[in-house]
mmCIF file with all atom_site columns, C-alpha atoms in Angstrom:
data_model
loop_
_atom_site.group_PDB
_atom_site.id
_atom_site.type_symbol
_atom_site.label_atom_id
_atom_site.label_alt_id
_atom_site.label_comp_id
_atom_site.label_asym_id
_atom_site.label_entity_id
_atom_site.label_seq_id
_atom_site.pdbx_PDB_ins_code
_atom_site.Cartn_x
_atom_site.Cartn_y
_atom_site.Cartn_z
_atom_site.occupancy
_atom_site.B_iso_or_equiv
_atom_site.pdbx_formal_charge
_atom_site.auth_seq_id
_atom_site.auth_comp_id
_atom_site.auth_asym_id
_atom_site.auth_atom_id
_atom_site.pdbx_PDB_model_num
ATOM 1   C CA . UNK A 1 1   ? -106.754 -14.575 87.697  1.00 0.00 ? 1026 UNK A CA 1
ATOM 2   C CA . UNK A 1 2   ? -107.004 -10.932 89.936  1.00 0.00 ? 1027 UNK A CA 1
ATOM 3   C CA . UNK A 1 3   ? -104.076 -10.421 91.853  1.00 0.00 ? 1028 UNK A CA 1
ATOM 4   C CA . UNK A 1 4   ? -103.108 -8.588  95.197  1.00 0.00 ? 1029 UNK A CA 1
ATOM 5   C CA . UNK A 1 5   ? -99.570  -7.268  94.200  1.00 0.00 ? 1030 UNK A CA 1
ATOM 6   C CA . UNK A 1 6   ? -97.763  -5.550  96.340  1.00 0.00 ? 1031 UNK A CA 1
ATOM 7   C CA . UNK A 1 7   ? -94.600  -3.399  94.913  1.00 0.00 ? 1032 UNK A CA 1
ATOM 8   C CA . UNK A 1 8   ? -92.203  -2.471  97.970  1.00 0.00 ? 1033 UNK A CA 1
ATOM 9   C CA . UNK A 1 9   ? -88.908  -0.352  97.973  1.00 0.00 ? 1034 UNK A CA 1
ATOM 10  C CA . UNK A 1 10  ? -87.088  2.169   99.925  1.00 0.00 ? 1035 UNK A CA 1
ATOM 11  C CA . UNK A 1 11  ? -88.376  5.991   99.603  1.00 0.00 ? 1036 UNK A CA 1
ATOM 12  C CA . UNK A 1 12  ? -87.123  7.619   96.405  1.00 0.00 ? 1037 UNK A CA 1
ATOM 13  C CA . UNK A 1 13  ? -86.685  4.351   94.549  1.00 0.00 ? 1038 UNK A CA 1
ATOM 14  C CA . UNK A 1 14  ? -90.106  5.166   91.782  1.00 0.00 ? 1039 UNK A CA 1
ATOM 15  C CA . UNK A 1 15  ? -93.328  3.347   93.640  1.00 0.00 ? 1040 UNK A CA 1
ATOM 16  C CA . UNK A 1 16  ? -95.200  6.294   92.846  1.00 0.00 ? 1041 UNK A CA 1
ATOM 17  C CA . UNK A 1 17  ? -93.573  6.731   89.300  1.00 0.00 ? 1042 UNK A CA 1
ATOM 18  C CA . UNK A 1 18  ? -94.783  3.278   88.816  1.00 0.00 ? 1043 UNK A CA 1
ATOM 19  C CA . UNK A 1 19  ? -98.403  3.472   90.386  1.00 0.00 ? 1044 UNK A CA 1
ATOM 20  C CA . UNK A 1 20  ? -98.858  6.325   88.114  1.00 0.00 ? 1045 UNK A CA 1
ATOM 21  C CA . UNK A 1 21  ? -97.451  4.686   84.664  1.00 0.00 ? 1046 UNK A CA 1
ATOM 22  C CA . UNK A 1 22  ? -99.514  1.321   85.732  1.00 0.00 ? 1047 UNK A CA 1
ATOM 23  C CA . UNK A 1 23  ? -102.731 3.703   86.020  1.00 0.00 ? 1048 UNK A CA 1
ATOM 24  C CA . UNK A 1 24  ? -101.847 5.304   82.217  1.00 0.00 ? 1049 UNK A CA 1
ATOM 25  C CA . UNK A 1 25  ? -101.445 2.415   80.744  1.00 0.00 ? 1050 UNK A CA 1
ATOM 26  C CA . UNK A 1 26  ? -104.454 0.619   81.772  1.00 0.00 ? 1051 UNK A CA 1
ATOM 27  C CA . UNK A 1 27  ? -106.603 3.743   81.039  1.00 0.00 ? 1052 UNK A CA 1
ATOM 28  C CA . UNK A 1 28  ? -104.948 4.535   77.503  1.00 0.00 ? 1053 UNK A CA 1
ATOM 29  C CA . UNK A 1 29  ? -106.700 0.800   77.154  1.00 0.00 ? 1054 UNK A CA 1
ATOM 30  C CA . UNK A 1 30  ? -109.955 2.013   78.224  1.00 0.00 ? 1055 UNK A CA 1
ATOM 31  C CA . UNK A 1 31  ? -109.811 0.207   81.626  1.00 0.00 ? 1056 UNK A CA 1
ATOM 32  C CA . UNK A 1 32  ? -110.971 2.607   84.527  1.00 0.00 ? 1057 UNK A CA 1
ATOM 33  C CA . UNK A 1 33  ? -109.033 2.367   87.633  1.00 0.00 ? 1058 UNK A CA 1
ATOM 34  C CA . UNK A 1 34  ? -109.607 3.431   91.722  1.00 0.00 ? 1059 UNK A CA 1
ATOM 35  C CA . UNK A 1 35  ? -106.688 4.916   93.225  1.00 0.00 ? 1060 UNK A CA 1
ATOM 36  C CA . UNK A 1 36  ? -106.429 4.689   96.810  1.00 0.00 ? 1061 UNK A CA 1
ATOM 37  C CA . UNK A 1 37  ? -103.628 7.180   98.688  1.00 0.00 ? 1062 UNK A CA 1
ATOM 38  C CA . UNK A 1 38  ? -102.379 7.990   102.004 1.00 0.00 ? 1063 UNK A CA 1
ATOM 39  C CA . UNK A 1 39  ? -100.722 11.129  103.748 1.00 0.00 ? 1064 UNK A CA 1
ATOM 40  C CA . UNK A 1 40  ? -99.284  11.741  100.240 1.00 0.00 ? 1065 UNK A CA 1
ATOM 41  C CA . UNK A 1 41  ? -96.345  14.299  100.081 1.00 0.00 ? 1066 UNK A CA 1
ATOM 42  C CA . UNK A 1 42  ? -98.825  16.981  98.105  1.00 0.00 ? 1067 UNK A CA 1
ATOM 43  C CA . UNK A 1 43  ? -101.060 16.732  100.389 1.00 0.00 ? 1068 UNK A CA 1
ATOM 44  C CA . UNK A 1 44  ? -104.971 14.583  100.620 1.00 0.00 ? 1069 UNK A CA 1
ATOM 45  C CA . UNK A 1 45  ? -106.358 12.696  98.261  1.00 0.00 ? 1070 UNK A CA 1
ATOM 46  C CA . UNK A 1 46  ? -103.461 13.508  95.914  1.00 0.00 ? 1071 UNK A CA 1
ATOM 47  C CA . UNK A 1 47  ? -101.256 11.139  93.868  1.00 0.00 ? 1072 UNK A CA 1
ATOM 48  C CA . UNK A 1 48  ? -97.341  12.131  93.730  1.00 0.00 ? 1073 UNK A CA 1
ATOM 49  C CA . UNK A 1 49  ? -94.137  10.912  92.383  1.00 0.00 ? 1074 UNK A CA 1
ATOM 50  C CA . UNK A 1 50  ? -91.041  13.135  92.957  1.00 0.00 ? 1075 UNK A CA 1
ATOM 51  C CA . UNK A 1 51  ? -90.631  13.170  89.003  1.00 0.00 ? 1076 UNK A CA 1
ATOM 52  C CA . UNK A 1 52  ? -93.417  16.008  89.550  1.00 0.00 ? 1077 UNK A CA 1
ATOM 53  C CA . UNK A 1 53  ? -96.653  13.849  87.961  1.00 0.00 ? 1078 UNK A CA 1
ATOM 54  C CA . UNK A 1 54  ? -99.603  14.438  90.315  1.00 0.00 ? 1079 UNK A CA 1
ATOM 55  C CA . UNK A 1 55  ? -103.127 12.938  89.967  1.00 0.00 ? 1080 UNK A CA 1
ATOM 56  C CA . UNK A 1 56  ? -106.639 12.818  92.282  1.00 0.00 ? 1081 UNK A CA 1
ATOM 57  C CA . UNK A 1 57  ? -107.154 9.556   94.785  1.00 0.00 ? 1082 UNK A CA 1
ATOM 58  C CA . UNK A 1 58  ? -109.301 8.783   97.323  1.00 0.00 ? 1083 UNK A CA 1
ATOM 59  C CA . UNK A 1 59  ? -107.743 9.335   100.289 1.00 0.00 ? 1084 UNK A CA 1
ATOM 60  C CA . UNK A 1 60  ? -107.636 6.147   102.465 1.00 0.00 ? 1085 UNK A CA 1
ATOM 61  C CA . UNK A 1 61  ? -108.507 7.333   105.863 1.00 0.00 ? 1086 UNK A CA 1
ATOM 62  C CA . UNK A 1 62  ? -108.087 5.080   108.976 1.00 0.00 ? 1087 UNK A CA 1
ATOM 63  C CA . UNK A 1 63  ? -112.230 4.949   108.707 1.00 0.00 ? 1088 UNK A CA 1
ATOM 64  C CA . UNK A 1 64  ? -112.328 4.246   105.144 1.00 0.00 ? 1089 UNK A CA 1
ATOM 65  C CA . UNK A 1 65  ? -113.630 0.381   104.184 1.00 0.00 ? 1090 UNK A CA 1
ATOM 66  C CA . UNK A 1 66  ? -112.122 -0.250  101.367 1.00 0.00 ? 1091 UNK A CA 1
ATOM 67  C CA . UNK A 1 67  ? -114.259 -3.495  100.443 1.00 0.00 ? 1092 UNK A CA 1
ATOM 68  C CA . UNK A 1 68  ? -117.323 -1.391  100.852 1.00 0.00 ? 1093 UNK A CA 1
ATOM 69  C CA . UNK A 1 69  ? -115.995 1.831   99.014  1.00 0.00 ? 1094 UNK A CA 1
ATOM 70  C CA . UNK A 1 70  ? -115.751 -0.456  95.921  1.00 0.00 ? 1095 UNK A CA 1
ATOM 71  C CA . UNK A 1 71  ? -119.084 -1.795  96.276  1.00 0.00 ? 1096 UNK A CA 1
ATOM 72  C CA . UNK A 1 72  ? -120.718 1.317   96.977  1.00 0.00 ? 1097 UNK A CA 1
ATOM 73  C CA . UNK A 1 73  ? -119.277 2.762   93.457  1.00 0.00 ? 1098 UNK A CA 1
ATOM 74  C CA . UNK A 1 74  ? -120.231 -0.628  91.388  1.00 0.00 ? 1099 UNK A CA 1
ATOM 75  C CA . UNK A 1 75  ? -123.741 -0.831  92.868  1.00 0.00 ? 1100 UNK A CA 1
ATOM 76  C CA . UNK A 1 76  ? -124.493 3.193   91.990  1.00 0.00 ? 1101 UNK A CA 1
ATOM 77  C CA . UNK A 1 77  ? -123.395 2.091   88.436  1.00 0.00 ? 1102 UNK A CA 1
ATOM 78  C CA . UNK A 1 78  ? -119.887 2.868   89.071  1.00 0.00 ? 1103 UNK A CA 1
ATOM 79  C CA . UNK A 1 79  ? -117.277 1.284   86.593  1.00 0.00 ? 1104 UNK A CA 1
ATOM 80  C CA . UNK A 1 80  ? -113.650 -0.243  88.519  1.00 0.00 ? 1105 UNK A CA 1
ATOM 81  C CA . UNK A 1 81  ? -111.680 -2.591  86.135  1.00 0.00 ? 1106 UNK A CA 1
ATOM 82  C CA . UNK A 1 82  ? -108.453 -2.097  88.764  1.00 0.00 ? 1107 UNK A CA 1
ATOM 83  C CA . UNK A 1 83  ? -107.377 -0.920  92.421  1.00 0.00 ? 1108 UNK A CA 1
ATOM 84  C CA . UNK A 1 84  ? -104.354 0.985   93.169  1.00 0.00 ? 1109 UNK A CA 1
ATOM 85  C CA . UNK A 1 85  ? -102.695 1.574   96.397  1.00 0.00 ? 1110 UNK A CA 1
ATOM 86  C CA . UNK A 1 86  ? -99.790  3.923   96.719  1.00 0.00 ? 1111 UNK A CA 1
ATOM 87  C CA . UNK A 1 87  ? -98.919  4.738   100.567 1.00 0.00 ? 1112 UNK A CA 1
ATOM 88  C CA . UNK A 1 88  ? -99.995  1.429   101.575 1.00 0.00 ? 1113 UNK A CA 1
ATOM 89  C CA . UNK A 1 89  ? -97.377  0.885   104.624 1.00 0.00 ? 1114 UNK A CA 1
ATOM 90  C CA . UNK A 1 90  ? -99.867  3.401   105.988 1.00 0.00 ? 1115 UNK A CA 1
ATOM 91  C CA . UNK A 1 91  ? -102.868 1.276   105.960 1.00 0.00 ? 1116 UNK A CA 1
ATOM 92  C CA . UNK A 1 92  ? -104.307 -0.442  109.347 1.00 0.00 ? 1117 UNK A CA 1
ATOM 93  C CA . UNK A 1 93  ? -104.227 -4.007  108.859 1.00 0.00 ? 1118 UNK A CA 1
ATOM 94  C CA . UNK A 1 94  ? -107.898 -4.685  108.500 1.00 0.00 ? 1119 UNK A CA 1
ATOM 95  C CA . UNK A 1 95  ? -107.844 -2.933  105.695 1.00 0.00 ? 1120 UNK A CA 1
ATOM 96  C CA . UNK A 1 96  ? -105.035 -4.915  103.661 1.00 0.00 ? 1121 UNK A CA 1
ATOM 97  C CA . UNK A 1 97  ? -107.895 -7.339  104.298 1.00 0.00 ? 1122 UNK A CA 1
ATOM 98  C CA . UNK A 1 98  ? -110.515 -5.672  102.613 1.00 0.00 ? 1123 UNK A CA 1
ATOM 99  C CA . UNK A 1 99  ? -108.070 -5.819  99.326  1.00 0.00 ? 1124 UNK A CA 1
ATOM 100 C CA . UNK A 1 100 ? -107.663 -8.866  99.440  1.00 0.00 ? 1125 UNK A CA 1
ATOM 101 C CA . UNK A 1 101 ? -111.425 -9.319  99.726  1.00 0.00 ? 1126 UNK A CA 1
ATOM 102 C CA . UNK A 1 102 ? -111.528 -7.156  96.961  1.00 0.00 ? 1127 UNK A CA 1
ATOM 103 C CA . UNK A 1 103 ? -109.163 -9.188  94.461  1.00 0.00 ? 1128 UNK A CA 1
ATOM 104 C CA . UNK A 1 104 ? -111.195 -13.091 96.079  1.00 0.00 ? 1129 UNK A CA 1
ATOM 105 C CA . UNK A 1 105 ? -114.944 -11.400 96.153  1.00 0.00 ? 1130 UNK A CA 1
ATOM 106 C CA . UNK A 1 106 ? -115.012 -8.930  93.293  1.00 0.00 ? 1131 UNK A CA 1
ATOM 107 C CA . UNK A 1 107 ? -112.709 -10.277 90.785  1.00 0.00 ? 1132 UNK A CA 1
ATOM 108 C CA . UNK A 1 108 ? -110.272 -6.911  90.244  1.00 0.00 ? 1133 UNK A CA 1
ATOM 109 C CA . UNK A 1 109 ? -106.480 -6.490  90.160  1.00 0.00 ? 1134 UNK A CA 1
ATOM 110 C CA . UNK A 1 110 ? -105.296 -4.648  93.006  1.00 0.00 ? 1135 UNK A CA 1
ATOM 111 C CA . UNK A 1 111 ? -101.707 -3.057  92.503  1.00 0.00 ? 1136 UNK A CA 1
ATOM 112 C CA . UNK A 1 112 ? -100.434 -1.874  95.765  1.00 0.00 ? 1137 UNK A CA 1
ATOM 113 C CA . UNK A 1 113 ? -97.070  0.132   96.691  1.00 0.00 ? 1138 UNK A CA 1
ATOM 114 C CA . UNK A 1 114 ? -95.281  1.438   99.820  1.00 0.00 ? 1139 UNK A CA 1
ATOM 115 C CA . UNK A 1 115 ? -92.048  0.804   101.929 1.00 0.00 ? 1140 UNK A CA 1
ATOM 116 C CA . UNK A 1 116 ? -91.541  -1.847  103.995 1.00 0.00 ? 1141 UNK A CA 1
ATOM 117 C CA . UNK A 1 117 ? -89.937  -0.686  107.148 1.00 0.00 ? 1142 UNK A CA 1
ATOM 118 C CA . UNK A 1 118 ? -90.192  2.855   109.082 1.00 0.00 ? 1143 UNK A CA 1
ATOM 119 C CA . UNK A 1 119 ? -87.263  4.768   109.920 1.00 0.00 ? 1144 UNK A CA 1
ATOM 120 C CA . UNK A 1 120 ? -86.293  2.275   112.820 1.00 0.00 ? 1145 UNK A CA 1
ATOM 121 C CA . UNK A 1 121 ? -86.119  -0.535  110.482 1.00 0.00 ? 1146 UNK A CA 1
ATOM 122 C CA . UNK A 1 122 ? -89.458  -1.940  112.056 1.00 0.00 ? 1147 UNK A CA 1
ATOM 123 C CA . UNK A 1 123 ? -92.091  -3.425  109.736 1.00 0.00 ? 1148 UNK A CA 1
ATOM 124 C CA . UNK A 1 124 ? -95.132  -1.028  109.187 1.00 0.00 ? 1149 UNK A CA 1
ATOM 125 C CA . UNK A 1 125 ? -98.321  -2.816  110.073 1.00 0.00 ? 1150 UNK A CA 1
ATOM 126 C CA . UNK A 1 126 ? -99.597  -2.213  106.693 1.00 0.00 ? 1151 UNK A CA 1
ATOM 127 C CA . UNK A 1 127 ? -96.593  -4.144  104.948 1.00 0.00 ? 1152 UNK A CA 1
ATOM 128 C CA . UNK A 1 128 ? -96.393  -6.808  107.674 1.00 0.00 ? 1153 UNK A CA 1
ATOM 129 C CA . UNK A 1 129 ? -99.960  -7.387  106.363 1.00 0.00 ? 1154 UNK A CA 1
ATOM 130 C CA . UNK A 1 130 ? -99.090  -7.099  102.532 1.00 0.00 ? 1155 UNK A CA 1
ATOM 131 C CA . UNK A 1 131 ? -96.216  -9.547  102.822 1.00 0.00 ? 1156 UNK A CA 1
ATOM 132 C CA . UNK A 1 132 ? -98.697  -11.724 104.222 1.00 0.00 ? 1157 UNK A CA 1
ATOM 133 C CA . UNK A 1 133 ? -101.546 -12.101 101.834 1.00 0.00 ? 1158 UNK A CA 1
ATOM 134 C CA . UNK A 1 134 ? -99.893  -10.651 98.534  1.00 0.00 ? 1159 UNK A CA 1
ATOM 135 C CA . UNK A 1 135 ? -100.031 -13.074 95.871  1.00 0.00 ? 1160 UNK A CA 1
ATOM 136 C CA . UNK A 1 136 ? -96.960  -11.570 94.684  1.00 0.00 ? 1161 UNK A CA 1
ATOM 137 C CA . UNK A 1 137 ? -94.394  -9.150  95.875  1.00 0.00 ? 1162 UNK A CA 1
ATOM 138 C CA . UNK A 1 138 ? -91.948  -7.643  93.543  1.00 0.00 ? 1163 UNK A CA 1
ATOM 139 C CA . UNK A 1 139 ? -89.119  -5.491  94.828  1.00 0.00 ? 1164 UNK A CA 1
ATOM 140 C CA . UNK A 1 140 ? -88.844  -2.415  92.267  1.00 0.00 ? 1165 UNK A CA 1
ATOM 141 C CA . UNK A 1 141 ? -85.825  -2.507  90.482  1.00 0.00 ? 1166 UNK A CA 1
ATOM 142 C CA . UNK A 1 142 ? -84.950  1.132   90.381  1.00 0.00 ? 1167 UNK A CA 1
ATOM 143 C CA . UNK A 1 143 ? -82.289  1.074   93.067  1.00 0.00 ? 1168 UNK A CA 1
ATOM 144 C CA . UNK A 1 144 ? -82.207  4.288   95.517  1.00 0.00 ? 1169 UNK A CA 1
ATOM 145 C CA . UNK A 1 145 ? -78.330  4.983   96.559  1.00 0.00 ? 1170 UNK A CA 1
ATOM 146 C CA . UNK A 1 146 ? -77.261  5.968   99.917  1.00 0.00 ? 1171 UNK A CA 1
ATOM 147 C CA . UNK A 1 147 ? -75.093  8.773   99.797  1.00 0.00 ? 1172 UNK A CA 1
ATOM 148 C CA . UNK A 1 148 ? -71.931  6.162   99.705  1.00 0.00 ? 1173 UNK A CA 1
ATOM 149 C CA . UNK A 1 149 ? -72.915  4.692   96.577  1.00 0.00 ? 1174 UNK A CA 1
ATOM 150 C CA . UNK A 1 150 ? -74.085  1.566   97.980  1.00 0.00 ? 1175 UNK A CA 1
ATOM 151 C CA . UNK A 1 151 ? -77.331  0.233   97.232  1.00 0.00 ? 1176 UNK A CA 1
ATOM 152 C CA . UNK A 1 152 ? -79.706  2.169   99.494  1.00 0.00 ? 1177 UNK A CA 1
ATOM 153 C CA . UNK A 1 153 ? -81.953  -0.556  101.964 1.00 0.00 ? 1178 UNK A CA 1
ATOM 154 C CA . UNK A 1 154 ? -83.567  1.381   105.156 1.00 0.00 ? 1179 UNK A CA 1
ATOM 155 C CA . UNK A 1 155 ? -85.070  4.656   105.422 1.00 0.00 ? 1180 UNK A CA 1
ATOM 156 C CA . UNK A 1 156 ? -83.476  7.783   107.948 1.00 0.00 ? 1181 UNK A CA 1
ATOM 157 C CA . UNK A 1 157 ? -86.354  9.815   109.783 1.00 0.00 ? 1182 UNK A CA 1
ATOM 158 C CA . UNK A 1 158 ? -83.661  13.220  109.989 1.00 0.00 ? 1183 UNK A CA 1
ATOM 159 C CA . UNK A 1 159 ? -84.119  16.394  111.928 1.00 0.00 ? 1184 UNK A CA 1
ATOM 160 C CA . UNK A 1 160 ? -81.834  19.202  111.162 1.00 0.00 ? 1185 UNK A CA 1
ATOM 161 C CA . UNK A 1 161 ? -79.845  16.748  109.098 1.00 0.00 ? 1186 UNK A CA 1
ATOM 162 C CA . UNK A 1 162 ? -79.483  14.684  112.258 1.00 0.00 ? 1187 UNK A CA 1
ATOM 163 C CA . UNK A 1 163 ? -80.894  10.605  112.066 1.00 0.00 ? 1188 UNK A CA 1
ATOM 164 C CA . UNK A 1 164 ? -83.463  10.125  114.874 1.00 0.00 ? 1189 UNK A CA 1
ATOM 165 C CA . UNK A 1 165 ? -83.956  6.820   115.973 1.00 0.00 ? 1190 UNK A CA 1
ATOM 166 C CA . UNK A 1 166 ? -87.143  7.591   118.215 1.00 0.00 ? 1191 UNK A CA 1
ATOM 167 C CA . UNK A 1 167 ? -90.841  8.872   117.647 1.00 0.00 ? 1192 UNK A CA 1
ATOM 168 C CA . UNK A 1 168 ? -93.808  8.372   116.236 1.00 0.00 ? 1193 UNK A CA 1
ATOM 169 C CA . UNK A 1 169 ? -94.068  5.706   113.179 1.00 0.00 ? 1194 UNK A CA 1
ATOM 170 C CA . UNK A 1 170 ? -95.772  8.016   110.654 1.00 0.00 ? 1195 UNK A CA 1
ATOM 171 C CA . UNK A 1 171 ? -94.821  11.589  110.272 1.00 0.00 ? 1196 UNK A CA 1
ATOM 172 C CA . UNK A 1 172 ? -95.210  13.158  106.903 1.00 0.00 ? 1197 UNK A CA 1
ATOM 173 C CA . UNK A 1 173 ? -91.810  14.143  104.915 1.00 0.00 ? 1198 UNK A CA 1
ATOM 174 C CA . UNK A 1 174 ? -89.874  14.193  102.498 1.00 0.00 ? 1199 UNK A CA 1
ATOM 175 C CA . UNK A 1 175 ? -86.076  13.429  101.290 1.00 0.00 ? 1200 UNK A CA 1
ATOM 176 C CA . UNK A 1 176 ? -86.141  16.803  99.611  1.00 0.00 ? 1201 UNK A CA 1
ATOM 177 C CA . UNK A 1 177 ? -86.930  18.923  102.365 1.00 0.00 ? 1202 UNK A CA 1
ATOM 178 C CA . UNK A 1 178 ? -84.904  20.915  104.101 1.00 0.00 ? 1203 UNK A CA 1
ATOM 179 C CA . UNK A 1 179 ? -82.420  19.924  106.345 1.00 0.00 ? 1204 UNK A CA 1
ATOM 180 C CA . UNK A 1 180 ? -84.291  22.077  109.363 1.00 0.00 ? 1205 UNK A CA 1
ATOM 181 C CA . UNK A 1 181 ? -87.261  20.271  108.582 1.00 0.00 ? 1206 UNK A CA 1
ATOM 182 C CA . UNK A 1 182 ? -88.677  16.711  109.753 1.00 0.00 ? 1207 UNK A CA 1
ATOM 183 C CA . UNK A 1 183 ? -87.241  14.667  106.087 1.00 0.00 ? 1208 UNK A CA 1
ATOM 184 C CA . UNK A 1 184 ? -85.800  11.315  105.031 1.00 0.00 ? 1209 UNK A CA 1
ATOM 185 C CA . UNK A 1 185 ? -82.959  9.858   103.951 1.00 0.00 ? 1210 UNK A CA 1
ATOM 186 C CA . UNK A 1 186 ? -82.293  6.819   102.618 1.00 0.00 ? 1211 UNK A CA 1
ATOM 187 C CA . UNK A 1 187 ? -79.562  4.808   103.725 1.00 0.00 ? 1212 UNK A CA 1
ATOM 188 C CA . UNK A 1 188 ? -77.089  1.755   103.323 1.00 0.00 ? 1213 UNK A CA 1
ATOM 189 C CA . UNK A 1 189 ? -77.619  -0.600  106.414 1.00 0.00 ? 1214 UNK A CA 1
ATOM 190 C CA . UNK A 1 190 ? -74.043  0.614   107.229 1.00 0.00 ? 1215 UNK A CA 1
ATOM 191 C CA . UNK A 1 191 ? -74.381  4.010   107.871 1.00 0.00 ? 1216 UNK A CA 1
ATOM 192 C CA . UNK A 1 192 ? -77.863  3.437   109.005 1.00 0.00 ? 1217 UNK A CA 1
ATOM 193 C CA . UNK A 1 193 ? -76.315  1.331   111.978 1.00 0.00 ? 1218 UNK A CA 1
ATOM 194 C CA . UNK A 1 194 ? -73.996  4.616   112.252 1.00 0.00 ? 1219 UNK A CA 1
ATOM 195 C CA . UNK A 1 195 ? -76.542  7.124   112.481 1.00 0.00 ? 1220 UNK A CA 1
ATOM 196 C CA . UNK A 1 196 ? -74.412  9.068   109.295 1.00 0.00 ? 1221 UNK A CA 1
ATOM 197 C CA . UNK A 1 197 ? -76.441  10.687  107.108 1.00 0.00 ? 1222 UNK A CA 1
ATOM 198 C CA . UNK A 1 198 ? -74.904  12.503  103.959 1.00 0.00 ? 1223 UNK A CA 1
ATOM 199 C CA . UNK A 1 199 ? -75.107  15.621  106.499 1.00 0.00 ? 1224 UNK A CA 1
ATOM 200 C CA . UNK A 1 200 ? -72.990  14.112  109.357 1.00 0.00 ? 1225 UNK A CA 1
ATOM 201 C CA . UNK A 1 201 ? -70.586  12.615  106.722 1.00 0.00 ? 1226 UNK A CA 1
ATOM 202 C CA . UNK A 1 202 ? -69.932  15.993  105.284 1.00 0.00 ? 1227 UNK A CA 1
ATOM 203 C CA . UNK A 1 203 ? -69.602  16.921  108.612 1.00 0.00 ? 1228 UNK A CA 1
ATOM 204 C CA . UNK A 1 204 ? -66.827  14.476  109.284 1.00 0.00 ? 1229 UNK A CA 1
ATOM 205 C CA . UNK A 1 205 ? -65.271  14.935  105.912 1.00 0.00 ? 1230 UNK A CA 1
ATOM 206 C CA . UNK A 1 206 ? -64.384  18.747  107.152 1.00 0.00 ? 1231 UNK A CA 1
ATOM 207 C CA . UNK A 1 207 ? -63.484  18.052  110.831 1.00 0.00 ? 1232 UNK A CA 1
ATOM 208 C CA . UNK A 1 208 ? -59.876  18.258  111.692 1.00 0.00 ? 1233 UNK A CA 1
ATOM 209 C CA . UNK A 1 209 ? -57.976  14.760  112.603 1.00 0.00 ? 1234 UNK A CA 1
ATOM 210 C CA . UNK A 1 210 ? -58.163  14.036  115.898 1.00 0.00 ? 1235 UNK A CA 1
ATOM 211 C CA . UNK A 1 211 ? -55.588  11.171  115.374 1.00 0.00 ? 1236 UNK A CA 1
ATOM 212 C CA . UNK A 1 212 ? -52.389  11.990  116.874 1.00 0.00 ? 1237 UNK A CA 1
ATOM 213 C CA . UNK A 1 213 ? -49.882  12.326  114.230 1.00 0.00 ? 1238 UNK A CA 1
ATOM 214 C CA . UNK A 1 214 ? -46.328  12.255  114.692 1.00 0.00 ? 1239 UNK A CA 1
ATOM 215 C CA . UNK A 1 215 ? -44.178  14.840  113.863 1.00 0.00 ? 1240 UNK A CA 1
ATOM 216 C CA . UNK A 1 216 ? -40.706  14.492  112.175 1.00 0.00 ? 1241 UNK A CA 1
#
């Protein structure tokens, strides 16, 4: 039976790794896939993982019917044996709709990836919708590590290294970019409740003690 699937994590924990080795391995069967993306790091109607694989999507615009996309291509004598999402937490709700319609209606497999929660540990729209009509969700087992060590949960919107708790829910970044730049980090809930990035804690690690200390 088709499934919806959707594949959730933090950023920097492989969904797009995954997306992409899901995609090879159904084409090296001769299976031909439709990849669906979203404000992508490299840019529209790109593909990325970190690991530095790239490959061409369709980029998912707010517009974009997904339902009728797919029967646009099969009726022109179009071939689709899959769907992949990557970026879904981006997706409006109506159209986490039209992939489910896509899995009930046309019969195909639709793999879908993205984060759960933005940067203030609210649920994008997108997953809310996922984690409600999925037939399965599996949490990726490649575990991202805040800078502590501890298993990394929530995602840090950072501005000159600095965690901002306030703005709009999608901005494009990164967790490599620099620390001027709008990036990401991901975090333990600890230090996400703390506001310390790997920045500030370096920052504390150098600051003198302000404790008093006795003298002998």
């Amino acid at each position: 039976m088709p499934e919806l699937v959707f594949f959730s994590g933090t950023m920097d924990c492989g969904k797009s790794t995954l997306a992409l080795q899901i995609g090879h391995n159904r084409s090296a069967r001769g299976l031909q896939g439709v990849i669906f993306t979203r404000d992508d790091r490299a840019g529209e109607g790109k593909l990325s993982s970190r690991l530095g694989l790239v490959t061409e999507a369709v980029e998912a615009a707010p517009d974009v019917d997904l339902y009728a996309y797919l029967v646009n291509q099969l009726s022109q004598g179009g071939k689709a044996d899959y769907v992949i999402v990557d970026e879904a937490q981006f997706l409006a709700p109506e159209q986490i709709d039209q992939l489910a319609r896509i899995v009930d209606d046309l019969g195909l497999d639709v793999f879908a990836f993205g984060i759960t929660t933005d940067f203030r540990t609210r649920l994008f729209p997108g997953s809310q919708r996922l984690m409600e009509l999925a037939d399965r969700i599996e949490q990726l087992q490649v575990e991202a590590l805040c800078w502590c060590g501890a298993r990394a949960t929530h995602n840090a919107r950072t501005i000159g290294g600095e965690m901002v708790v306030e703005g709009a829910q999608v901005v494009v970044g990164d967790v490599n970019r620099p620390a001027e730049m709008v990036g990401y980090e991901v975090l333990c809930r600890r230090h996400h409740r703390r506001r310390m990035t790997s920045a500030a804690a370096r920052a504390g690690a150098l600051s003198p003690d302000v404790l008093p200390v006795n003298q002998p």
